[in-house]
Coordinates of C-alpha atoms in Angstrom, one line a residue:
X1 CA 350.9 74.2 -13.2
X2 CA 352.1 77.7 -12.9
X3 CA 350.4 80.5 -14.7
X4 CA 352.2 83.8 -15.2
X5 CA 350.7 87.0 -14.3
X6 CA 350.9 88.2 -17.9
X7 CA 348.8 85.4 -19.0
X8 CA 346.2 86.1 -16.3
X9 CA 346.1 89.8 -17.4
X10 CA 345.5 88.9 -21.0
X11 CA 342.9 86.5 -20.2
X12 CA 341.2 89.0 -18.0
X13 CA 341.3 91.6 -20.7
X14 CA 339.9 89.2 -23.3
X15 CA 337.2 88.3 -20.9
X16 CA 336.3 91.9 -20.4
X17 CA 336.4 92.5 -24.1
X18 CA 334.1 89.6 -24.8
X19 CA 331.7 90.9 -22.1
X20 CA 331.6 94.3 -23.6
X21 CA 330.9 92.8 -27.0
X22 CA 328.2 90.7 -25.6
X23 CA 326.7 93.7 -23.9
X24 CA 326.9 95.7 -27.0
X25 CA 325.2 93.0 -29.1
X26 CA 322.4 92.6 -26.5
X27 CA 321.8 96.3 -26.5
X28 CA 321.7 96.4 -30.2
X29 CA 319.3 93.6 -30.3
X30 CA 317.1 95.4 -27.9
X31 CA 317.2 98.6 -29.8
X32 CA 316.4 96.9 -33.0
X33 CA 313.6 95.0 -31.5
X34 CA 312.2 98.3 -29.9
X35 CA 312.3 99.8 -33.5
X36 CA 310.4 96.9 -34.8
X37 CA 307.7 97.1 -32.1
X38 CA 307.2 100.9 -32.5
X39 CA 305.5 101.0 -35.9
X40 CA 303.6 104.0 -37.1
X41 CA 299.8 103.8 -36.7
X42 CA 297.9 102.4 -39.6
X43 CA 295.5 104.8 -41.2
X44 CA 292.4 103.1 -42.4
X45 CA 290.6 104.5 -45.3
X46 CA 286.9 105.0 -44.8
X47 CA 285.2 103.9 -48.0
X48 CA 281.8 105.6 -48.9
X49 CA 278.8 103.5 -48.7
X50 CA 278.1 101.6 -51.8
X51 CA 275.2 103.1 -53.8
X52 CA 271.9 101.2 -53.4
X53 CA 271.2 99.1 -56.3
X54 CA 269.1 100.9 -58.9
X55 CA 265.8 99.2 -59.4
X56 CA 265.1 97.9 -62.8
X57 CA 263.0 100.4 -64.8
X58 CA 259.3 99.6 -64.9
X59 CA 257.8 98.9 -68.1
X60 CA 257.0 102.2 -69.7
X61 CA 253.3 102.8 -70.3
X62 CA 252.7 104.6 -73.6
X63 CA 249.7 106.9 -73.3
X64 CA 247.5 107.2 -76.4
X65 CA 248.4 110.4 -78.4
X66 CA 245.6 112.8 -78.6
X67 CA 245.8 115.3 -81.4
X68 CA 244.8 118.8 -80.3
X69 CA 243.9 120.9 -83.1
X70 CA 244.6 124.6 -82.9
X71 CA 241.5 126.8 -82.9
X72 CA 240.6 128.0 -86.3
X73 CA 241.0 131.6 -87.1
X74 CA 238.2 131.6 -89.6
X75 CA 235.0 132.8 -87.9
X76 CA 232.1 130.5 -88.0
X77 CA 229.2 131.6 -90.1
X78 CA 226.4 133.3 -88.1
X79 CA 223.1 131.4 -87.9
X80 CA 220.7 132.3 -90.5
X81 CA 218.3 135.0 -89.4
X82 CA 214.6 133.8 -89.2
X83 CA 212.6 134.6 -92.3
X84 CA 210.6 137.8 -92.2
X85 CA 207.2 136.4 -92.9
X86 CA 203.7 136.8 -91.6
X87 CA 203.7 133.2 -90.1
X88 CA 207.0 133.8 -88.3
X89 CA 205.8 137.1 -86.8
X90 CA 202.5 135.6 -85.7
X91 CA 204.2 132.7 -84.1
X92 CA 206.3 135.1 -82.1
X93 CA 203.2 136.9 -81.0
X94 CA 201.6 133.6 -79.9
X95 CA 204.8 132.7 -77.9
X96 CA 204.8 136.1 -76.3
X97 CA 201.1 135.7 -75.3
X98 CA 201.9 132.3 -73.7
X99 CA 204.9 133.6 -71.8
X100 CA 202.9 136.6 -70.5
X101 CA 200.1 134.2 -69.3
X102 CA 202.7 132.2 -67.3
X103 CA 204.2 135.4 -65.7
X104 CA 207.6 135.3 -67.7
X105 CA 207.5 139.0 -68.6
X106 CA 211.1 139.0 -69.9
X107 CA 210.4 136.2 -72.3
X108 CA 207.1 137.8 -73.3
X109 CA 208.8 141.1 -74.1
X110 CA 211.5 139.4 -76.2
X111 CA 208.9 137.5 -78.2
X112 CA 206.8 140.7 -78.9
X113 CA 209.9 142.5 -80.0
X114 CA 210.7 139.6 -82.2
X115 CA 207.2 139.7 -83.7
X116 CA 207.7 143.5 -84.3
X117 CA 210.9 142.8 -86.0
X118 CA 209.7 139.9 -88.2
X119 CA 206.5 141.7 -89.3
X120 CA 206.6 142.2 -93.1
X121 CA 207.3 145.8 -94.2
X122 CA 204.6 148.1 -95.3
X123 CA 200.8 147.5 -94.9
X124 CA 201.2 143.7 -94.8
X125 CA 203.0 143.8 -91.5
X126 CA 201.1 146.8 -89.9
X127 CA 198.5 144.7 -88.1
X128 CA 201.1 142.5 -86.4
X129 CA 203.2 145.6 -85.5
X130 CA 200.1 147.2 -84.2
X131 CA 199.3 144.2 -81.9
X132 CA 202.9 143.8 -80.8
X133 CA 203.2 147.5 -79.9
X134 CA 200.1 147.4 -77.8
X135 CA 201.5 144.3 -76.0
X136 CA 204.7 146.0 -75.3
X137 CA 202.9 149.0 -73.9
X138 CA 200.9 146.8 -71.4
X139 CA 204.2 145.1 -70.3
X140 CA 205.7 148.6 -69.8
X141 CA 202.8 149.5 -67.5
X142 CA 203.3 146.3 -65.5
X143 CA 206.9 147.1 -65.0
X144 CA 206.0 150.6 -63.9
X145 CA 207.8 152.2 -66.8
X146 CA 205.5 155.0 -68.1
X147 CA 208.1 156.3 -70.5
X148 CA 208.2 153.0 -72.4
X149 CA 204.5 152.7 -72.1
X150 CA 204.0 156.1 -73.8
X151 CA 206.5 155.1 -76.5
X152 CA 204.7 151.8 -77.5
X153 CA 201.1 153.1 -77.0
X154 CA 202.1 156.0 -79.2
X155 CA 203.3 153.6 -81.9
X156 CA 200.1 151.6 -81.5
X157 CA 197.9 154.8 -81.9
X158 CA 200.0 155.8 -85.0
X159 CA 199.5 152.4 -86.5
X160 CA 195.9 152.2 -85.6
X161 CA 195.3 155.6 -87.4
X162 CA 196.9 154.1 -90.5
X163 CA 194.9 150.9 -90.3
X164 CA 191.7 152.7 -89.7
X165 CA 191.9 155.0 -92.7
X166 CA 192.8 151.8 -94.8
X167 CA 189.7 150.1 -93.5
X168 CA 191.5 147.3 -91.7
X169 CA 190.3 147.9 -88.1
X170 CA 187.0 149.2 -86.6
X171 CA 186.5 152.8 -85.3
X172 CA 186.3 151.4 -81.7
X173 CA 189.7 149.6 -82.1
X174 CA 191.2 152.9 -83.3
X175 CA 189.5 154.9 -80.5
X176 CA 190.8 152.5 -77.8
X177 CA 194.4 152.8 -79.1
X178 CA 194.1 156.6 -79.0
X179 CA 192.7 156.5 -75.5
X180 CA 195.7 154.3 -74.2
X181 CA 198.1 156.8 -75.8
X182 CA 196.2 159.6 -74.0
X183 CA 196.5 157.8 -70.6
X184 CA 200.2 157.2 -71.2
X185 CA 200.8 160.8 -72.1
X186 CA 198.9 162.0 -69.0
X187 CA 201.0 159.7 -66.8
X188 CA 204.1 161.6 -68.1
X189 CA 202.6 164.9 -67.0
X190 CA 201.4 166.3 -70.3
X191 CA 197.9 167.0 -69.4
X192 CA 197.1 169.3 -72.3
X193 CA 198.0 166.8 -75.0
X194 CA 196.4 163.9 -72.9
X195 CA 193.1 165.9 -72.9
X196 CA 193.3 166.4 -76.7
X197 CA 193.9 162.7 -77.3
X198 CA 191.1 161.7 -75.1
X199 CA 188.7 164.1 -76.9
X200 CA 189.9 162.6 -80.2
X201 CA 189.2 159.1 -79.0
X202 CA 185.7 160.1 -77.9
X203 CA 185.1 161.9 -81.2
X204 CA 186.1 158.9 -83.2
X205 CA 183.4 156.8 -81.4
X206 CA 180.8 159.6 -81.7
X207 CA 181.3 160.1 -85.4
X208 CA 181.2 156.3 -85.9
X209 CA 177.9 156.0 -84.1
X210 CA 176.6 159.0 -86.0
X211 CA 177.6 157.3 -89.3
X212 CA 175.7 154.2 -88.4
X213 CA 172.6 156.4 -87.4
X214 CA 172.7 158.3 -90.6
X215 CA 172.7 155.0 -92.6
X216 CA 169.8 153.7 -90.7
X217 CA 167.8 156.9 -90.8
X218 CA 168.9 157.6 -94.4
X219 CA 170.0 161.2 -93.7
X220 CA 173.2 163.0 -93.7
X221 CA 175.2 163.6 -90.5
X222 CA 175.5 167.2 -89.3
X223 CA 178.5 167.9 -87.2
X224 CA 179.0 171.6 -86.3
X225 CA 182.8 171.1 -86.0
X226 CA 183.0 170.3 -89.6
X227 CA 181.7 173.7 -90.6
X228 CA 184.4 175.6 -88.6
X229 CA 187.1 174.8 -91.1
X230 CA 190.8 174.5 -90.5
X231 CA 192.3 175.9 -87.3
X232 CA 195.9 176.4 -86.4
X233 CA 197.2 174.5 -83.5
X234 CA 200.6 174.4 -81.8
X235 CA 201.7 170.9 -81.4
X236 CA 204.8 170.2 -79.4
X237 CA 207.9 168.8 -81.2
X238 CA 208.0 165.7 -78.9
X239 CA 208.5 162.4 -80.7
X240 CA 207.9 159.5 -78.4
X241 CA 208.1 156.8 -81.1
X242 CA 211.7 157.7 -81.7
X243 CA 212.8 156.6 -78.3
X244 CA 213.1 152.9 -79.2
X245 CA 215.1 152.0 -82.4
X246 CA 213.0 148.9 -82.9
X247 CA 210.3 151.2 -84.2
X248 CA 212.3 153.2 -86.7
X249 CA 211.3 151.0 -89.6
X250 CA 207.6 150.9 -88.7
X251 CA 206.5 154.4 -87.6
X252 CA 208.1 157.9 -87.8
X253 CA 208.0 161.1 -86.0
X254 CA 206.1 162.7 -88.8
X255 CA 203.5 160.0 -88.4
X256 CA 203.2 160.8 -84.7
X257 CA 203.1 164.5 -85.4
X258 CA 200.2 164.0 -87.7
X259 CA 198.2 162.1 -85.2
X260 CA 198.8 164.7 -82.5
X261 CA 198.0 167.6 -84.8
X262 CA 194.8 166.0 -85.8
X263 CA 193.7 165.5 -82.3
X264 CA 194.5 169.0 -81.3
X265 CA 192.9 170.5 -84.3
X266 CA 189.7 168.4 -83.9
X267 CA 189.5 169.5 -80.3
X268 CA 189.9 173.1 -81.2
X269 CA 187.2 173.0 -83.9
X270 CA 184.9 171.4 -81.5
X271 CA 185.5 174.0 -78.9
X272 CA 184.9 176.7 -81.4
X273 CA 181.8 175.0 -82.8
X274 CA 180.4 174.5 -79.2
X275 CA 180.9 178.2 -78.3
X276 CA 177.8 180.4 -78.4
X277 CA 177.4 182.5 -81.6
X278 CA 178.4 186.1 -81.4
X279 CA 175.4 188.4 -80.4
X280 CA 173.6 190.3 -83.1
X281 CA 173.4 194.1 -83.3
X282 CA 169.9 194.2 -81.8
X283 CA 171.1 192.0 -78.9
X284 CA 174.1 194.1 -78.2
X285 CA 172.0 197.3 -78.2
X286 CA 169.5 195.7 -75.8
X287 CA 172.3 194.6 -73.5
X288 CA 173.7 198.1 -73.5
X289 CA 170.4 199.7 -72.7
X290 CA 169.9 197.3 -69.9
X291 CA 173.3 198.0 -68.4
X292 CA 172.5 201.8 -68.6
X293 CA 169.1 201.4 -66.9
X294 CA 170.8 199.6 -63.9
X295 CA 173.4 202.3 -63.7
X296 CA 170.8 205.2 -63.6

């Protein structure tokens, strides 16, 4: 069988065309396959951690409600003051004496001050005030406080003078009170007034003894100082009882001035009575003649 050249040429061309198509299809398949294999990277989303489960709320404990009251603006009434009676004052004196015996000087002083405050006014409370003032004077001496000692011993002397002239205490008790006042005044450096008060205390005792003797012997007493009469004395204007306000309703500066003035006047009368009498005319002439004889 004879094949022409033209037919061979056509067959060769068709074979070449089919090969080209096959190559092209193979290349396209490879290209598409490579596209399918080169996918973009997958971005994974990171989710936040799930919140921990909230525990179930515990059973609520209900505390008891306490009602707080606001402070009252109305002031509470002050406790009633102790009654000013003779019994209350004497009870304070007794408590002060007991505290002093145990060495509690602060409590003793407070009790004696209370007794002085609770003593009834006037003559009814003077004996208690006299005793309380004396105790406070002794306490001041124990505390080495001569100023307060003079204050309370001065009040004691003034009250003692009042009680003596009303016949409620003995002359010795009065003299002892005056002597304590004299000692306290001397410790403060006022020697002149201290000497006058000491003389006053001694004179009170002497006159009391003379009064007893006159009653026993049935004769009048004769004191030369009484015949001197009034004398003028210069008393200082010092008022020791006015130092402590607790004494203001019990004694006054006028009372103290009267006691000091009486002591000074009595001392002055005694000094004048004890002085030798003035010489007579004959005695003066004899003395002058004697002096001339010595001079010649």
